[in-house]
Amino acid sequence: MPAANRDLMRAMNRCTVLRTIRLSETISRRDIANQTGLSQATVTAITAELIKDGLIFEKEQQGATTGRPPVLLALNPDGAFVAGVYVSSDRISVVVINLEARVMASHELPLDSNVTDPVQVADRVAESVRSCCISHGFLPDDISGLGLGIPGLVNANTGMVHFHPGFNQGFNWSNVPFRELVEKRTGFETFIENSSNALAIYEHWFGEARGCEDFLVVTLEHGVGLGIFADGRLVRGAKGMAGELGHIRGSSKGTECRCGLNGCLEAVASTYSILRDASKLVKQGIWETDKQPEEITLEDVIDAAKVGEPSLEEIIRRAGKVIGYRISDLTRLLDPEKVVITGKSYLARDMLFEPLVRAMKERRCAVFGGMPELIIQPWQAENYARGAGAMVLQQLHQNCDLHMPG
Ligand SMILES: [Zn+2]
């Protein structure tokens, strides 16, 4: 066998063994051989290498009373670390996670509204990653790779960002080689993905959708995002832009969307549209607040709605209802087992989700087998960064490239 083929075969076998160990809590060498079809000798050689690399360790079986207890192998969660970064319009969130996607370090850098140039943003990302690592005692050599989660249109294959909903007003992010910009500045092997897709990868590997082949992750943020898993695979589409739920038709009234189309879902039912409509109420003198219309935040709107500003509550409820109808449409299109809904809009709780769920129930139909399991997940700012890190873990595992750095 030529040397190149031998190396490839070895890498594939290493990947197979590592995956088998990852999917079992603990497993013996004999069971790995049985499950993978590899010889005992090959399994012994590969597991010795993985132990030497610190990726797995031996665990003696507890409770065996007779004979020599079989030695079991388990994944070492701290065998490698990766960084995950989420770049929103107003902040950069960074986490360092271990092989189980547990957050070991986190850091946040607020972004000034005048920082919209891709080079400036990439500089800030590199600075944030450095700060996150240094302040928690991680050296650059400790990090095996970096994942970027970006809201908007991202081509994971080319590393290009084609639209960023938060930055496009200040700088045209139409063809930005953002993965390359960050990779050059950090020196880490870098992967990029739409942030909703990255979150879906996290849910599939570590979260609510573990073991689930068909599910959706809907993210309710400034825009409306979607990660689709079908038949166990993330659906990216021909140009990597599948799942743009925010830009399907949400209304026939033709409200202009930030993408340039009219009547998109996020133009009528998103944090962006809620803030736009709430600002109008301030200008019309219907909602009295100390803030200027352009300074209003989602938290301001929710707080005022809670203390009895009915026009604001109505804006949030209307958004929930429209989103519920569109998710219902998606369930008939894609037949998911589960739908996970999360995002900063979670802060609105029942005001948003009660009409959302009611709209889905209204469109429920026994012919299609009822509704999928609906999981409304509490929101944390670092979730997207962790999703971006989980995407790197997936890449490292799938490319058989998981190694101890340095
Ligand atoms: Zn649009």
Coordinates of C-alpha atoms and ligand atoms in Angstrom, one line a residue:
M1 CA 0.0 0.0 0.0
P2 CA 1.5 3.5 -0.9
A3 CA 2.5 5.5 2.2
A4 CA -0.1 8.2 1.5
N5 CA -2.9 5.7 1.5
R6 CA -1.5 4.1 4.6
D7 CA -1.6 7.4 6.4
L8 CA -5.1 8.1 5.3
M9 CA -6.3 4.6 6.4
R10 CA -4.6 5.2 9.8
A11 CA -6.2 8.6 10.2
M12 CA -9.7 7.1 9.3
N13 CA -9.2 4.3 11.8
R14 CA -8.2 6.8 14.5
C15 CA -11.3 8.8 13.7
T16 CA -13.5 5.7 13.9
V17 CA -12.1 4.6 17.3
L18 CA -12.4 8.1 18.7
R19 CA -16.0 8.4 17.6
T20 CA -16.8 5.0 19.1
I21 CA -15.4 6.1 22.4
R22 CA -17.1 9.5 22.3
L23 CA -20.5 7.9 21.7
S24 CA -20.1 5.4 24.6
E25 CA -19.6 6.7 28.2
T26 CA -17.0 4.0 28.7
I27 CA -16.0 1.1 26.4
S28 CA -13.5 -1.8 26.4
R29 CA -10.9 -2.3 23.6
R30 CA -12.6 -5.6 22.8
D31 CA -16.0 -3.9 22.3
I32 CA -14.4 -1.2 20.1
A33 CA -13.0 -4.0 17.9
N34 CA -16.4 -5.7 17.8
Q35 CA -18.3 -2.5 17.0
T36 CA -15.9 -1.1 14.4
G37 CA -14.7 -4.4 12.7
L38 CA -11.1 -3.3 13.3
S39 CA -8.6 -5.9 14.6
Q40 CA -7.7 -6.1 18.3
A41 CA -4.1 -5.2 17.4
T42 CA -5.2 -2.0 15.4
V43 CA -7.5 -0.9 18.3
T44 CA -4.7 -1.5 20.8
A45 CA -2.2 0.6 18.7
I46 CA -4.7 3.5 18.1
T47 CA -5.9 3.7 21.7
A48 CA -2.2 3.8 22.9
E49 CA -1.7 6.7 20.6
L50 CA -4.9 8.5 21.8
I51 CA -3.9 7.9 25.5
K52 CA -0.4 9.4 24.8
D53 CA -2.1 12.4 23.2
G54 CA -4.2 12.9 26.3
L55 CA -7.5 12.5 24.4
I56 CA -8.7 9.4 26.2
F57 CA -7.9 7.7 29.4
E58 CA -8.2 4.3 31.1
K59 CA -10.9 3.8 33.7
E60 CA -11.0 0.7 35.9
Q61 CA -14.5 -0.9 36.0
Q62 CA -16.0 -0.5 39.4
G63 CA -17.8 -3.3 41.2
A64 CA -16.2 -6.3 39.4
T65 CA -15.9 -9.0 42.1
T66 CA -14.2 -11.9 40.3
G67 CA -11.2 -12.0 38.0
R68 CA -9.3 -9.1 36.5
P69 CA -11.7 -6.2 35.8
P70 CA -11.7 -5.1 32.2
V71 CA -10.1 -1.8 31.5
L72 CA -12.5 0.6 30.0
L73 CA -11.7 3.7 27.9
A74 CA -13.3 7.1 28.1
L75 CA -12.9 10.4 26.4
N76 CA -10.8 12.9 28.3
P77 CA -13.0 16.0 28.3
D78 CA -10.0 18.3 28.9
G79 CA -7.9 16.5 26.2
A80 CA -8.2 19.5 23.9
F81 CA -9.7 23.0 23.9
V82 CA -11.2 25.2 21.1
A83 CA -12.3 28.8 21.0
G84 CA -15.8 29.9 19.8
V85 CA -16.6 33.5 18.9
Y86 CA -19.9 35.2 18.2
V87 CA -19.8 38.6 16.4
S88 CA -23.0 40.6 16.8
S89 CA -23.5 44.2 15.9
D90 CA -22.8 45.5 19.4
R91 CA -20.4 42.9 21.0
I92 CA -18.0 40.1 20.5
S93 CA -18.5 37.1 22.8
V94 CA -15.6 34.6 23.2
V95 CA -15.5 31.2 25.0
V96 CA -13.0 28.5 25.3
I97 CA -14.7 25.1 25.6
N98 CA -13.4 21.6 26.2
L99 CA -14.3 18.4 24.3
E100 CA -17.7 18.2 26.0
A101 CA -18.4 21.8 25.0
R102 CA -18.2 22.9 28.6
V103 CA -17.3 26.6 28.9
M104 CA -13.8 26.9 30.5
A105 CA -13.4 30.6 29.9
S106 CA -15.5 33.5 28.5
H107 CA -15.0 37.1 27.6
E108 CA -17.1 39.8 26.1
L109 CA -16.0 43.0 24.3
P110 CA -18.7 45.7 23.6
L111 CA -18.3 47.1 20.1
D112 CA -18.7 50.8 19.4
S113 CA -21.3 51.6 16.8
N114 CA -18.7 53.1 14.5
V115 CA -16.7 49.8 14.3
T116 CA -18.2 48.2 11.2
D117 CA -15.2 47.8 8.9
P118 CA -14.4 44.1 8.5
V119 CA -10.7 44.7 9.2
Q120 CA -11.4 46.6 12.4
V121 CA -13.9 43.9 13.5
A122 CA -11.4 41.2 12.8
D123 CA -8.8 43.1 14.9
R124 CA -11.3 43.2 17.8
V125 CA -12.0 39.5 17.4
A126 CA -8.2 38.7 17.7
E127 CA -7.9 41.0 20.6
S128 CA -10.9 39.4 22.4
V129 CA -9.6 35.9 21.8
R130 CA -6.2 36.9 23.2
S131 CA -7.8 38.5 26.3
C132 CA -10.0 35.5 26.9
C133 CA -7.1 33.1 26.7
I134 CA -4.6 35.1 28.8
S135 CA -7.1 36.0 31.6
H136 CA -7.9 32.3 32.1
G137 CA -4.4 30.9 31.8
F138 CA -4.7 29.4 28.3
L139 CA -1.7 29.7 26.0
P140 CA -2.1 29.9 22.2
D141 CA -0.7 26.4 22.0
D142 CA -3.6 25.1 24.1
I143 CA -6.2 26.0 21.5
S144 CA -6.8 23.5 18.7
G145 CA -9.0 25.7 16.5
L146 CA -11.4 28.7 16.4
G147 CA -15.0 28.9 15.3
L148 CA -16.8 32.0 14.2
G149 CA -20.5 32.3 14.5
I150 CA -21.9 35.2 12.4
P151 CA -25.6 36.3 12.0
G152 CA -26.5 36.8 8.4
L153 CA -25.3 35.3 5.1
V154 CA -22.2 33.2 5.5
N155 CA -20.6 30.7 3.1
A156 CA -19.0 28.1 5.4
N157 CA -17.0 26.6 2.4
T158 CA -15.4 29.8 1.1
G159 CA -15.2 31.6 4.5
M160 CA -17.0 34.6 3.0
V161 CA -19.6 36.8 4.7
H162 CA -22.1 38.2 2.3
F163 CA -24.4 40.1 4.6
H164 CA -24.2 41.0 8.3
P165 CA -27.5 42.5 9.6
G166 CA -25.8 44.6 12.2
F167 CA -22.9 46.0 10.2
N168 CA -24.4 46.5 6.7
Q169 CA -25.7 50.0 7.4
G170 CA -22.1 51.3 8.2
F171 CA -20.0 49.2 5.8
N172 CA -21.0 47.0 2.9
W173 CA -20.3 43.4 4.1
S174 CA -21.2 42.0 0.7
N175 CA -18.1 39.9 0.0
V176 CA -15.9 39.8 3.1
P177 CA -13.3 37.1 3.5
F178 CA -13.8 37.2 7.3
R179 CA -12.5 33.7 8.1
E180 CA -9.2 34.6 6.4
L181 CA -9.0 38.0 8.2
V182 CA -9.4 36.3 11.6
E183 CA -7.2 33.3 10.8
K184 CA -4.3 35.7 9.8
R185 CA -4.7 37.7 13.0
T186 CA -5.1 34.8 15.5
G187 CA -2.9 32.1 13.9
F188 CA -5.6 29.5 14.7
E189 CA -7.2 27.2 12.1
T190 CA -10.5 29.0 11.7
F191 CA -14.0 27.8 10.7
I192 CA -17.0 30.0 10.0
E193 CA -20.7 29.4 10.1
N194 CA -24.0 31.2 10.3
S195 CA -24.6 31.5 14.1
S196 CA -28.0 29.7 14.0
N197 CA -26.4 26.8 12.1
A198 CA -23.5 26.7 14.7
L199 CA -26.1 26.6 17.4
A200 CA -27.9 23.7 15.7
I201 CA -24.6 21.8 15.5
Y202 CA -24.2 22.4 19.3
E203 CA -27.7 21.1 19.9
H204 CA -27.1 18.1 17.8
W205 CA -23.8 17.1 19.5
F206 CA -24.3 18.3 23.1
G207 CA -27.8 19.8 23.6
E208 CA -31.5 19.2 23.3
A209 CA -31.3 17.5 19.9
R210 CA -28.7 14.8 20.8
G211 CA -29.5 11.6 18.9
C212 CA -32.2 13.5 16.9
E213 CA -31.8 13.4 13.1
D214 CA -34.5 15.9 12.1
F215 CA -34.9 19.1 14.0
L216 CA -35.0 22.9 13.7
V217 CA -33.3 25.6 15.8
V218 CA -35.1 28.9 15.5
T219 CA -33.3 32.0 16.8
L220 CA -35.3 35.1 17.6
E221 CA -32.8 37.9 17.7
H222 CA -32.6 41.3 15.9
G223 CA -33.4 39.1 12.9
V224 CA -35.0 35.6 12.7
G225 CA -32.5 32.7 12.1
L226 CA -32.9 29.0 11.4
G227 CA -30.6 26.0 11.6
I228 CA -32.0 22.9 9.8
F229 CA -30.9 19.4 10.4
A230 CA -32.5 16.9 8.0
D231 CA -31.5 13.2 8.0
G232 CA -28.8 13.9 10.5
R233 CA -27.0 16.6 8.4
L234 CA -27.0 20.4 8.6
V235 CA -28.7 21.8 5.5
R236 CA -26.6 24.6 4.1
G237 CA -27.9 24.8 0.5
A238 CA -25.9 25.5 -2.7
K239 CA -24.3 28.7 -1.6
G240 CA -24.4 28.0 2.2
M241 CA -27.3 30.3 2.7
A242 CA -30.2 27.9 3.5
G243 CA -32.3 28.6 6.5
E244 CA -32.9 32.3 6.0
L245 CA -36.2 32.2 7.8
G246 CA -36.2 35.9 8.4
H247 CA -36.4 36.6 4.7
I248 CA -39.3 34.4 3.7
R249 CA -42.7 36.2 3.3
G250 CA -44.1 37.3 6.6
S251 CA -46.7 39.9 5.5
S252 CA -48.4 41.0 2.4
K253 CA -48.2 44.6 3.5
G254 CA -44.9 45.2 1.9
T255 CA -42.9 46.6 4.9
E256 CA -39.4 47.2 3.7
C257 CA -36.8 44.7 5.0
R258 CA -33.1 45.4 5.6
C259 CA -32.2 42.9 2.9
G260 CA -33.9 45.1 0.2
L261 CA -37.0 42.9 -0.2
N262 CA -40.5 43.8 1.0
G263 CA -42.7 42.0 3.6
C264 CA -40.0 39.7 4.9
L265 CA -40.7 37.9 8.2
E266 CA -38.1 39.8 10.2
A267 CA -39.4 43.1 8.8
V268 CA -42.7 42.4 10.6
A269 CA -41.8 40.0 13.5
S270 CA -38.4 40.3 15.1
T271 CA -36.6 42.4 17.7
Y272 CA -35.8 44.8 14.8
S273 CA -39.4 45.3 13.9
I274 CA -40.5 45.4 17.6
L275 CA -38.0 48.2 18.2
R276 CA -39.0 50.0 15.0
D277 CA -42.7 50.0 15.9
A278 CA -42.0 50.9 19.6
S279 CA -39.9 53.9 18.4
K280 CA -42.9 55.1 16.3
L281 CA -45.1 54.9 19.5
V282 CA -42.6 57.2 21.2
K283 CA -42.6 59.7 18.3
Q284 CA -46.4 59.7 18.3
G285 CA -46.4 60.3 22.0
I286 CA -48.4 57.1 22.8
W287 CA -45.5 55.6 24.8
E288 CA -43.9 58.1 27.2
T289 CA -40.3 57.3 28.0
D290 CA -37.2 59.3 29.0
K291 CA -35.2 57.7 26.2
Q292 CA -34.8 58.9 22.6
P293 CA -36.6 56.6 20.1
E294 CA -33.3 55.3 18.6
E295 CA -31.9 54.4 22.1
I296 CA -34.8 52.1 23.1
T297 CA -33.8 48.5 23.8
L298 CA -35.8 45.2 23.8
E299 CA -35.5 45.2 27.6
D300 CA -37.1 48.7 27.7
V301 CA -40.1 47.6 25.6
I302 CA -40.6 44.4 27.6
D303 CA -40.4 46.2 31.0
A304 CA -42.9 48.9 29.8
A305 CA -45.2 46.3 28.4
K306 CA -45.1 44.4 31.7
V307 CA -46.2 47.4 33.7
G308 CA -49.2 47.9 31.5
E309 CA -48.4 49.7 28.2
P310 CA -51.0 47.7 26.1
S311 CA -49.8 49.0 22.7
L312 CA -46.3 47.6 23.4
E313 CA -47.6 44.3 24.5
E314 CA -49.6 44.2 21.3
I315 CA -46.5 44.7 19.2
I316 CA -44.8 41.7 20.9
R317 CA -47.8 39.5 20.8
R318 CA -48.3 40.2 17.1
A319 CA -44.7 39.3 16.4
G320 CA -45.1 36.0 18.3
K321 CA -48.3 35.1 16.3
V322 CA -46.7 35.7 12.9
I323 CA -43.5 33.7 13.8
G324 CA -45.8 30.9 15.1
Y325 CA -47.5 30.6 11.8
R326 CA -44.2 30.5 9.8
I327 CA -42.7 27.8 12.1
S328 CA -45.9 25.9 11.6
D329 CA -45.4 26.1 7.8
L330 CA -41.8 24.9 8.3
T331 CA -42.9 21.8 10.2
R332 CA -45.0 20.7 7.3
L333 CA -42.2 21.4 4.9
L334 CA -39.5 19.6 6.8
D335 CA -41.3 17.3 9.3
P336 CA -38.9 17.8 12.2
E337 CA -39.1 15.7 15.4
K338 CA -38.2 18.7 17.5
V339 CA -38.2 22.5 17.2
V340 CA -35.8 24.4 19.6
I341 CA -36.6 28.1 19.9
T342 CA -34.2 30.5 21.6
G343 CA -32.6 33.9 21.3
K344 CA -32.6 37.2 23.2
S345 CA -36.4 37.5 22.5
Y346 CA -36.8 34.8 25.2
L347 CA -36.8 37.7 27.6
A348 CA -40.3 38.5 26.5
R349 CA -41.5 35.1 27.8
D350 CA -45.2 34.5 27.7
M351 CA -46.0 37.8 25.9
L352 CA -44.1 36.3 22.8
F353 CA -44.4 32.6 23.3
E354 CA -48.1 32.2 24.3
P355 CA -49.3 33.7 20.9
L356 CA -46.5 31.8 19.1
V357 CA -47.6 28.4 20.5
R358 CA -51.3 29.3 20.0
A359 CA -50.6 30.1 16.3
M360 CA -48.8 26.8 15.9
K361 CA -51.7 24.9 17.6
E362 CA -54.2 26.7 15.4
R363 CA -52.4 25.4 12.3
R364 CA -52.0 21.9 13.8
C365 CA -53.5 19.2 11.6
A366 CA -54.0 15.5 12.5
V367 CA -53.3 14.5 8.9
F368 CA -49.7 15.5 9.4
G369 CA -49.2 13.8 12.7
G370 CA -49.7 16.8 15.1
M371 CA -47.0 19.1 16.3
P372 CA -43.3 18.3 16.8
E373 CA -41.9 18.6 20.3
L374 CA -41.4 22.3 21.0
I375 CA -38.5 23.3 23.3
I376 CA -38.3 26.9 24.3
Q377 CA -34.8 27.4 25.6
P378 CA -33.6 30.1 28.0
W379 CA -31.2 32.4 26.4
Q380 CA -27.7 33.2 27.4
A381 CA -25.4 35.6 25.6
E382 CA -22.6 33.1 25.3
N383 CA -24.7 30.3 23.7
Y384 CA -23.8 31.4 20.2
A385 CA -20.1 31.5 21.0
R386 CA -20.3 28.0 22.5
G387 CA -22.2 26.9 19.3
A388 CA -19.3 28.3 17.2
G389 CA -16.8 26.3 19.3
A390 CA -19.0 23.1 19.0
M391 CA -18.8 23.6 15.2
V392 CA -15.0 23.4 15.5
L393 CA -15.2 20.2 17.7
Q394 CA -17.4 18.7 15.0
Q395 CA -15.0 19.6 12.2
L396 CA -12.0 18.2 14.2
H397 CA -13.8 14.9 14.9
Q398 CA -15.1 14.5 11.3
N399 CA -11.8 15.4 9.6
C400 CA -10.0 12.9 11.9
D401 CA -7.9 15.9 12.8
L402 CA -8.3 15.9 16.6
H403 CA -4.8 16.2 18.1
M404 CA -3.1 17.7 21.1
P405 CA -2.1 21.1 20.0
G406 CA 1.5 22.4 20.3
Ligands
ZN1 ZN -35.5 40.4 4.1

